[in-house]
Amino acid sequence: MTQHNHAPIIEKGDRKTLLASTLGYAMDGLDIMILAFALILIKAEFGLTDAEGGMIQTITLIGTVIGGIFFGMLADKYGRVRVFNWTILLFSLFTGLAAISTSAEMFTVFRFIAGLGLGGEFGIGMTLVAETWPAKKRSRATAVVAIGFQVGIVLAALVSLLSPYIGWHGMFLIGALPALLVWWTRRNLQEPEIWLQIKKENHNKISIKPLFKDTRTTLTTLGLVIATSVQNFGFHGIMIWMPTMLAKEHNFTLSGTFYWTLITTIGMVIGTLTFGASSDKFGRRPTYIFFLLVSAAFVWIYFQQSNYYVLMFLGAILGFFVNGMMGGYGALLSEHYPTEARSSAQNIIFNVGRGIAGFAPLIIGTLAMQYSISYALGLISGVYLLSALAFIFLIPETKGKLLD
């Protein structure tokens, strides 16, 4: 689809691109959250402390940084669809191999390599959608992709219900199934017209210079790294440790944790769709600032609660604000950089943020050993204020911008 600023027409190929990117991100969510639900079992089998368990997730997320940078550059050079398929195959294969781990060290190595693929998938999928959907619907389209992650969370929660029968080893074998998606994408997806034009003009050289071409752009890149770091810090800190907190501090059963995840995920889906529509209507900056300020207040309030039903009900509101913001990052990151560096920018910025935030599980685990998991999670409220400041002072508005 050609980029239009009026009367946008959504073609069949655009919908296939949206579906593939959404499914890819769903498999990303499945992979990340299987570890969250299996962490208690893995710690017990290998005799790990909370901090050591958090380190496994941290190393996985560090892998996403390296993979994001590497595969993002390859996608700008060799094509979005081709490299998108490579990333899915990589993280699917090594998620499955993690199931045969006989030591914590072997498991961690497999998780690191899976992280390489996970890091590449996100930005390439978002770039595919941003480059094929019209400016007026770009944020809403990337919000749909972001919902894929919530679908992955629900799938991981369902898989966790099988853990008494298949153990954590079986859970990770199921995590290898996303490889089947590649069979479909290879037959149904085409490269975006805007990228093909850049390739034809021989402008698709590997370079990250567009991220730092002048002072204004450099400050924008810095602001976006802060924003993605906070987004990932909050999400991974909360979602990785919530199943453990609910079971350990509030005596939630396995089914209780599943229902909390389901309710919270429903809030995430509604929040993501609301954020995407609001961002297209009111602008990127004001929507982000509002969600960040509410998140800062609500996270602190939420983790002071102890009642079973209050935790369940407010979980939906927590998910609405904390993860709703994911609905805007695909459009936001795409609109600040040119086509020849767009996939690199998406993956570098988001995954550097992911890598910085990779220390969240470790930090939360370490603080939990001194205080409590709920107290440690409540402290996350402060980081949302930092992101709000980045949007106020560093990140310009890009609503309705045509891609170049």
PDB file of C-alpha atoms in Angstrom, residues 73-306:
ATOM      1  CA  MET A  73      20.481  -3.917  10.444  1.00  0.00           C
ATOM      2  CA  LEU A  74      20.111  -7.079   8.364  1.00  0.00           C
ATOM      3  CA  ALA A  75      16.420  -6.268   7.766  1.00  0.00           C
ATOM      4  CA  ASP A  76      17.328  -2.817   6.433  1.00  0.00           C
ATOM      5  CA  LYS A  77      19.864  -4.418   4.105  1.00  0.00           C
ATOM      6  CA  TYR A  78      18.288  -7.715   3.009  1.00  0.00           C
ATOM      7  CA  GLY A  79      14.562  -7.200   3.538  1.00  0.00           C
ATOM      8  CA  ARG A  80      11.968  -7.189   6.303  1.00  0.00           C
ATOM      9  CA  VAL A  81      10.201 -10.458   5.489  1.00  0.00           C
ATOM     10  CA  ARG A  82      13.304 -12.600   4.987  1.00  0.00           C
ATOM     11  CA  VAL A  83      14.967 -11.561   8.244  1.00  0.00           C
ATOM     12  CA  PHE A  84      11.628 -11.680  10.110  1.00  0.00           C
ATOM     13  CA  ASN A  85      11.482 -15.395   9.267  1.00  0.00           C
ATOM     14  CA  TRP A  86      15.073 -15.949  10.423  1.00  0.00           C
ATOM     15  CA  THR A  87      14.352 -14.446  13.833  1.00  0.00           C
ATOM     16  CA  ILE A  88      11.265 -16.596  14.437  1.00  0.00           C
ATOM     17  CA  LEU A  89      13.141 -19.771  13.502  1.00  0.00           C
ATOM     18  CA  LEU A  90      16.009 -18.873  15.828  1.00  0.00           C
ATOM     19  CA  PHE A  91      14.002 -18.201  18.977  1.00  0.00           C
ATOM     20  CA  SER A  92      11.654 -21.141  18.337  1.00  0.00           C
ATOM     21  CA  LEU A  93      14.519 -23.604  17.918  1.00  0.00           C
ATOM     22  CA  PHE A  94      16.394 -22.567  21.045  1.00  0.00           C
ATOM     23  CA  THR A  95      13.253 -22.310  23.157  1.00  0.00           C
ATOM     24  CA  GLY A  96      12.628 -25.941  22.277  1.00  0.00           C
ATOM     25  CA  LEU A  97      16.240 -26.878  23.005  1.00  0.00           C
ATOM     26  CA  ALA A  98      15.958 -25.284  26.462  1.00  0.00           C
ATOM     27  CA  ALA A  99      13.640 -28.166  27.330  1.00  0.00           C
ATOM     28  CA  ILE A 100      16.543 -30.625  27.268  1.00  0.00           C
ATOM     29  CA  SER A 101      18.739 -28.562  29.607  1.00  0.00           C
ATOM     30  CA  THR A 102      20.434 -30.576  32.340  1.00  0.00           C
ATOM     31  CA  SER A 103      21.915 -27.621  34.223  1.00  0.00           C
ATOM     32  CA  ALA A 104      21.153 -23.983  34.934  1.00  0.00           C
ATOM     33  CA  GLU A 105      24.172 -22.986  32.843  1.00  0.00           C
ATOM     34  CA  MET A 106      22.961 -24.900  29.776  1.00  0.00           C
ATOM     35  CA  PHE A 107      19.459 -23.489  30.189  1.00  0.00           C
ATOM     36  CA  THR A 108      20.815 -19.932  30.421  1.00  0.00           C
ATOM     37  CA  VAL A 109      22.889 -20.330  27.240  1.00  0.00           C
ATOM     38  CA  PHE A 110      19.852 -21.562  25.298  1.00  0.00           C
ATOM     39  CA  ARG A 111      17.778 -18.665  26.665  1.00  0.00           C
ATOM     40  CA  PHE A 112      20.442 -16.165  25.589  1.00  0.00           C
ATOM     41  CA  ILE A 113      20.430 -17.493  22.012  1.00  0.00           C
ATOM     42  CA  ALA A 114      16.615 -17.518  21.946  1.00  0.00           C
ATOM     43  CA  GLY A 115      16.818 -13.891  23.086  1.00  0.00           C
ATOM     44  CA  LEU A 116      18.791 -13.024  19.947  1.00  0.00           C
ATOM     45  CA  GLY A 117      15.818 -14.039  17.817  1.00  0.00           C
ATOM     46  CA  LEU A 118      13.272 -12.422  20.128  1.00  0.00           C
ATOM     47  CA  GLY A 119      15.109  -9.110  19.880  1.00  0.00           C
ATOM     48  CA  GLY A 120      15.025  -9.132  16.102  1.00  0.00           C
ATOM     49  CA  GLU A 121      11.372 -10.102  15.683  1.00  0.00           C
ATOM     50  CA  PHE A 122       9.699  -7.154  17.430  1.00  0.00           C
ATOM     51  CA  GLY A 123      11.154  -4.239  15.487  1.00  0.00           C
ATOM     52  CA  ILE A 124      10.968  -5.931  12.101  1.00  0.00           C
ATOM     53  CA  GLY A 125       7.306  -6.835  12.552  1.00  0.00           C
ATOM     54  CA  MET A 126       6.437  -3.313  13.682  1.00  0.00           C
ATOM     55  CA  THR A 127       8.382  -1.842  10.755  1.00  0.00           C
ATOM     56  CA  LEU A 128       6.497  -4.051   8.288  1.00  0.00           C
ATOM     57  CA  VAL A 129       3.166  -2.737   9.570  1.00  0.00           C
ATOM     58  CA  ALA A 130       4.286   0.901   9.837  1.00  0.00           C
ATOM     59  CA  GLU A 131       5.510   0.843   6.237  1.00  0.00           C
ATOM     60  CA  THR A 132       2.344  -0.690   4.792  1.00  0.00           C
ATOM     61  CA  TRP A 133      -0.449   1.043   6.730  1.00  0.00           C
ATOM     62  CA  PRO A 134      -1.556   4.681   6.204  1.00  0.00           C
ATOM     63  CA  ALA A 135      -0.459   7.474   8.541  1.00  0.00           C
ATOM     64  CA  LYS A 136      -3.985   8.074   9.864  1.00  0.00           C
ATOM     65  CA  LYS A 137      -4.285   4.478  11.079  1.00  0.00           C
ATOM     66  CA  ARG A 138      -0.636   3.706  11.796  1.00  0.00           C
ATOM     67  CA  SER A 139      -0.803   3.833  15.596  1.00  0.00           C
ATOM     68  CA  ARG A 140      -3.993   1.776  15.674  1.00  0.00           C
ATOM     69  CA  ALA A 141      -2.410  -0.840  13.408  1.00  0.00           C
ATOM     70  CA  THR A 142       0.738  -1.125  15.514  1.00  0.00           C
ATOM     71  CA  ALA A 143      -1.499  -1.305  18.598  1.00  0.00           C
ATOM     72  CA  VAL A 144      -3.065  -4.445  17.131  1.00  0.00           C
ATOM     73  CA  VAL A 145       0.435  -5.909  16.731  1.00  0.00           C
ATOM     74  CA  ALA A 146       1.154  -5.056  20.373  1.00  0.00           C
ATOM     75  CA  ILE A 147      -1.958  -6.999  21.394  1.00  0.00           C
ATOM     76  CA  GLY A 148      -0.212 -10.052  19.996  1.00  0.00           C
ATOM     77  CA  PHE A 149       2.029 -10.046  23.047  1.00  0.00           C
ATOM     78  CA  GLN A 150      -1.014 -10.207  25.315  1.00  0.00           C
ATOM     79  CA  VAL A 151      -2.297 -13.164  23.309  1.00  0.00           C
ATOM     80  CA  GLY A 152       1.074 -14.780  23.960  1.00  0.00           C
ATOM     81  CA  ILE A 153       0.688 -14.147  27.686  1.00  0.00           C
ATOM     82  CA  VAL A 154      -2.680 -15.928  27.720  1.00  0.00           C
ATOM     83  CA  LEU A 155      -1.237 -18.828  25.739  1.00  0.00           C
ATOM     84  CA  ALA A 156       1.645 -19.086  28.214  1.00  0.00           C
ATOM     85  CA  ALA A 157      -0.831 -19.046  31.107  1.00  0.00           C
ATOM     86  CA  LEU A 158      -2.788 -21.876  29.476  1.00  0.00           C
ATOM     87  CA  VAL A 159       0.426 -23.834  28.948  1.00  0.00           C
ATOM     88  CA  SER A 160       1.256 -23.302  32.632  1.00  0.00           C
ATOM     89  CA  LEU A 161      -1.925 -25.170  33.583  1.00  0.00           C
ATOM     90  CA  LEU A 162      -0.337 -28.236  31.986  1.00  0.00           C
ATOM     91  CA  SER A 163       2.798 -27.973  34.136  1.00  0.00           C
ATOM     92  CA  PRO A 164       1.650 -30.630  36.673  1.00  0.00           C
ATOM     93  CA  TYR A 165       1.523 -33.089  33.759  1.00  0.00           C
ATOM     94  CA  ILE A 166       4.358 -32.023  31.434  1.00  0.00           C
ATOM     95  CA  GLY A 167       6.663 -30.089  33.778  1.00  0.00           C
ATOM     96  CA  TRP A 168       8.692 -27.071  32.714  1.00  0.00           C
ATOM     97  CA  HIS A 169      10.515 -29.185  30.109  1.00  0.00           C
ATOM     98  CA  GLY A 170       7.254 -29.827  28.267  1.00  0.00           C
ATOM     99  CA  MET A 171       6.296 -26.166  28.519  1.00  0.00           C
ATOM    100  CA  PHE A 172       9.433 -25.151  26.639  1.00  0.00           C
ATOM    101  CA  LEU A 173       8.874 -27.817  23.986  1.00  0.00           C
ATOM    102  CA  ILE A 174       5.512 -26.180  23.264  1.00  0.00           C
ATOM    103  CA  GLY A 175       7.421 -22.894  22.950  1.00  0.00           C
ATOM    104  CA  ALA A 176       9.093 -24.283  19.816  1.00  0.00           C
ATOM    105  CA  LEU A 177       5.807 -24.323  17.857  1.00  0.00           C
ATOM    106  CA  PRO A 178       6.134 -20.734  16.489  1.00  0.00           C
ATOM    107  CA  ALA A 179       8.518 -22.127  13.865  1.00  0.00           C
ATOM    108  CA  LEU A 180       5.372 -23.218  11.985  1.00  0.00           C
ATOM    109  CA  LEU A 181       4.491 -19.542  11.395  1.00  0.00           C
ATOM    110  CA  VAL A 182       7.438 -19.212   9.009  1.00  0.00           C
ATOM    111  CA  TRP A 183       5.828 -21.702   6.609  1.00  0.00           C
ATOM    112  CA  TRP A 184       2.881 -19.300   6.198  1.00  0.00           C
ATOM    113  CA  THR A 185       4.781 -16.007   6.098  1.00  0.00           C
ATOM    114  CA  ARG A 186       7.147 -17.197   3.362  1.00  0.00           C
ATOM    115  CA  ARG A 187       4.122 -17.785   1.104  1.00  0.00           C
ATOM    116  CA  ASN A 188       1.994 -14.778   1.970  1.00  0.00           C
ATOM    117  CA  LEU A 189       4.155 -11.750   2.758  1.00  0.00           C
ATOM    118  CA  GLN A 190       5.842  -9.327   0.381  1.00  0.00           C
ATOM    119  CA  GLU A 191       8.390  -6.626   1.063  1.00  0.00           C
ATOM    120  CA  PRO A 192       6.924  -3.105   1.596  1.00  0.00           C
ATOM    121  CA  GLU A 193       6.961  -0.900  -1.522  1.00  0.00           C
ATOM    122  CA  ILE A 194       8.838   1.836   0.302  1.00  0.00           C
ATOM    123  CA  TRP A 195      11.703  -0.559   1.152  1.00  0.00           C
ATOM    124  CA  LEU A 196      11.815  -1.965  -2.395  1.00  0.00           C
ATOM    125  CA  GLN A 197      12.201   1.578  -3.713  1.00  0.00           C
ATOM    126  CA  ILE A 198      15.102   2.242  -1.339  1.00  0.00           C
ATOM    127  CA  LYS A 199      16.730  -1.022  -2.457  1.00  0.00           C
ATOM    128  CA  LYS A 200      16.245  -0.068  -6.114  1.00  0.00           C
ATOM    129  CA  GLU A 201      17.995   3.233  -5.471  1.00  0.00           C
ATOM    130  CA  ASN A 202      20.772   1.344  -3.627  1.00  0.00           C
ATOM    131  CA  HIS A 203      20.204   3.322  -0.416  1.00  0.00           C
ATOM    132  CA  ASN A 204      19.740   0.266   1.807  1.00  0.00           C
ATOM    133  CA  LYS A 205      23.219   0.306   3.317  1.00  0.00           C
ATOM    134  CA  ILE A 206      23.763  -0.818   6.889  1.00  0.00           C
ATOM    135  CA  SER A 207      24.193   2.300   9.026  1.00  0.00           C
ATOM    136  CA  ILE A 208      23.025   3.706  12.345  1.00  0.00           C
ATOM    137  CA  LYS A 209      24.109   7.269  11.522  1.00  0.00           C
ATOM    138  CA  PRO A 210      20.485   8.412  10.923  1.00  0.00           C
ATOM    139  CA  LEU A 211      19.856   7.858  14.649  1.00  0.00           C
ATOM    140  CA  PHE A 212      22.459  10.513  15.492  1.00  0.00           C
ATOM    141  CA  LYS A 213      22.584  12.732  12.393  1.00  0.00           C
ATOM    142  CA  ASP A 214      22.231  15.997  14.364  1.00  0.00           C
ATOM    143  CA  THR A 215      21.694  17.265  17.907  1.00  0.00           C
ATOM    144  CA  ARG A 216      17.888  17.225  17.658  1.00  0.00           C
ATOM    145  CA  THR A 217      17.814  13.634  16.392  1.00  0.00           C
ATOM    146  CA  THR A 218      20.366  12.497  18.979  1.00  0.00           C
ATOM    147  CA  LEU A 219      18.251  13.953  21.798  1.00  0.00           C
ATOM    148  CA  THR A 220      15.171  12.284  20.336  1.00  0.00           C
ATOM    149  CA  THR A 221      17.000   8.945  20.215  1.00  0.00           C
ATOM    150  CA  LEU A 222      18.078   9.399  23.845  1.00  0.00           C
ATOM    151  CA  GLY A 223      14.506  10.196  24.881  1.00  0.00           C
ATOM    152  CA  LEU A 224      13.158   7.150  23.060  1.00  0.00           C
ATOM    153  CA  VAL A 225      15.751   4.881  24.705  1.00  0.00           C
ATOM    154  CA  ILE A 226      14.652   6.211  28.103  1.00  0.00           C
ATOM    155  CA  ALA A 227      11.003   5.597  27.200  1.00  0.00           C
ATOM    156  CA  THR A 228      11.552   2.034  25.953  1.00  0.00           C
ATOM    157  CA  SER A 229      13.752   1.255  28.970  1.00  0.00           C
ATOM    158  CA  VAL A 230      10.996   2.340  31.337  1.00  0.00           C
ATOM    159  CA  GLN A 231       8.307   0.490  29.365  1.00  0.00           C
ATOM    160  CA  ASN A 232      10.270  -2.745  29.441  1.00  0.00           C
ATOM    161  CA  PHE A 233      11.480  -2.287  33.027  1.00  0.00           C
ATOM    162  CA  GLY A 234       7.912  -1.932  34.238  1.00  0.00           C
ATOM    163  CA  PHE A 235       6.534  -4.788  32.168  1.00  0.00           C
ATOM    164  CA  HIS A 236       9.272  -7.344  32.790  1.00  0.00           C
ATOM    165  CA  GLY A 237       9.680  -6.381  36.422  1.00  0.00           C
ATOM    166  CA  ILE A 238       5.975  -6.792  37.110  1.00  0.00           C
ATOM    167  CA  MET A 239       4.982  -9.673  34.832  1.00  0.00           C
ATOM    168  CA  ILE A 240       8.013 -11.880  35.511  1.00  0.00           C
ATOM    169  CA  TRP A 241       7.606 -11.642  39.285  1.00  0.00           C
ATOM    170  CA  MET A 242       3.818 -11.410  39.686  1.00  0.00           C
ATOM    171  CA  PRO A 243       3.142 -15.185  39.478  1.00  0.00           C
ATOM    172  CA  THR A 244       5.772 -15.761  42.169  1.00  0.00           C
ATOM    173  CA  MET A 245       4.483 -12.895  44.337  1.00  0.00           C
ATOM    174  CA  LEU A 246       0.866 -14.049  44.121  1.00  0.00           C
ATOM    175  CA  ALA A 247       1.791 -17.608  45.085  1.00  0.00           C
ATOM    176  CA  LYS A 248       4.377 -16.783  47.744  1.00  0.00           C
ATOM    177  CA  GLU A 249       2.889 -13.733  49.492  1.00  0.00           C
ATOM    178  CA  HIS A 250      -0.851 -14.121  48.831  1.00  0.00           C
ATOM    179  CA  ASN A 251      -1.227 -17.912  48.598  1.00  0.00           C
ATOM    180  CA  PHE A 252      -2.703 -17.887  45.094  1.00  0.00           C
ATOM    181  CA  THR A 253      -3.192 -21.343  43.616  1.00  0.00           C
ATOM    182  CA  LEU A 254      -2.104 -22.169  40.065  1.00  0.00           C
ATOM    183  CA  SER A 255      -5.645 -21.533  38.832  1.00  0.00           C
ATOM    184  CA  GLY A 256      -5.815 -18.279  40.811  1.00  0.00           C
ATOM    185  CA  THR A 257      -2.642 -17.051  39.145  1.00  0.00           C
ATOM    186  CA  PHE A 258      -4.094 -18.018  35.763  1.00  0.00           C
ATOM    187  CA  TYR A 259      -7.271 -16.009  36.382  1.00  0.00           C
ATOM    188  CA  TRP A 260      -5.225 -13.005  37.545  1.00  0.00           C
ATOM    189  CA  THR A 261      -3.206 -13.234  34.332  1.00  0.00           C
ATOM    190  CA  LEU A 262      -6.365 -13.494  32.244  1.00  0.00           C
ATOM    191  CA  ILE A 263      -8.033 -10.490  33.919  1.00  0.00           C
ATOM    192  CA  THR A 264      -4.866  -8.396  33.706  1.00  0.00           C
ATOM    193  CA  THR A 265      -4.386  -9.341  30.064  1.00  0.00           C
ATOM    194  CA  ILE A 266      -7.938  -8.260  29.221  1.00  0.00           C
ATOM    195  CA  GLY A 267      -7.043  -4.888  30.731  1.00  0.00           C
ATOM    196  CA  MET A 268      -3.872  -4.832  28.620  1.00  0.00           C
ATOM    197  CA  VAL A 269      -5.789  -5.492  25.401  1.00  0.00           C
ATOM    198  CA  ILE A 270      -8.349  -2.761  26.104  1.00  0.00           C
ATOM    199  CA  GLY A 271      -5.580  -0.382  27.161  1.00  0.00           C
ATOM    200  CA  THR A 272      -3.521  -1.079  24.040  1.00  0.00           C
ATOM    201  CA  LEU A 273      -6.454  -0.457  21.686  1.00  0.00           C
ATOM    202  CA  THR A 274      -7.445   2.664  23.622  1.00  0.00           C
ATOM    203  CA  PHE A 275      -3.887   3.957  23.512  1.00  0.00           C
ATOM    204  CA  GLY A 276      -3.572   3.388  19.754  1.00  0.00           C
ATOM    205  CA  ALA A 277      -6.820   5.215  18.979  1.00  0.00           C
ATOM    206  CA  SER A 278      -6.020   8.045  21.426  1.00  0.00           C
ATOM    207  CA  SER A 279      -2.534   8.452  19.977  1.00  0.00           C
ATOM    208  CA  ASP A 280      -3.932   8.836  16.449  1.00  0.00           C
ATOM    209  CA  LYS A 281      -6.568  11.301  17.688  1.00  0.00           C
ATOM    210  CA  PHE A 282      -4.770  13.422  20.306  1.00  0.00           C
ATOM    211  CA  GLY A 283      -1.118  12.915  19.414  1.00  0.00           C
ATOM    212  CA  ARG A 284       1.740  10.715  20.587  1.00  0.00           C
ATOM    213  CA  ARG A 285       3.193  12.916  23.340  1.00  0.00           C
ATOM    214  CA  PRO A 286       0.038  13.860  25.302  1.00  0.00           C
ATOM    215  CA  THR A 287      -1.226  10.268  25.240  1.00  0.00           C
ATOM    216  CA  TYR A 288       2.070   8.894  26.534  1.00  0.00           C
ATOM    217  CA  ILE A 289       2.415  11.540  29.233  1.00  0.00           C
ATOM    218  CA  PHE A 290      -1.106  10.867  30.536  1.00  0.00           C
ATOM    219  CA  PHE A 291      -0.632   7.082  30.655  1.00  0.00           C
ATOM    220  CA  LEU A 292       2.796   7.408  32.306  1.00  0.00           C
ATOM    221  CA  LEU A 293       1.597   9.696  35.091  1.00  0.00           C
ATOM    222  CA  VAL A 294      -1.382   7.465  35.860  1.00  0.00           C
ATOM    223  CA  SER A 295       0.903   4.394  35.814  1.00  0.00           C
ATOM    224  CA  ALA A 296       3.289   6.025  38.287  1.00  0.00           C
ATOM    225  CA  ALA A 297       0.482   6.592  40.779  1.00  0.00           C
ATOM    226  CA  PHE A 298      -1.368   3.333  40.224  1.00  0.00           C
ATOM    227  CA  VAL A 299       1.613   0.963  40.466  1.00  0.00           C
ATOM    228  CA  TRP A 300       2.427   2.281  43.939  1.00  0.00           C
ATOM    229  CA  ILE A 301      -1.198   1.964  45.060  1.00  0.00           C
ATOM    230  CA  TYR A 302      -1.639  -1.514  43.580  1.00  0.00           C
ATOM    231  CA  PHE A 303       1.261  -3.135  45.385  1.00  0.00           C
ATOM    232  CA  GLN A 304       0.011  -1.933  48.758  1.00  0.00           C
ATOM    233  CA  GLN A 305      -3.018  -4.212  48.377  1.00  0.00           C
ATOM    234  CA  SER A 306      -3.346  -7.713  49.816  1.00  0.00           C
TER     235      SER A 306
END
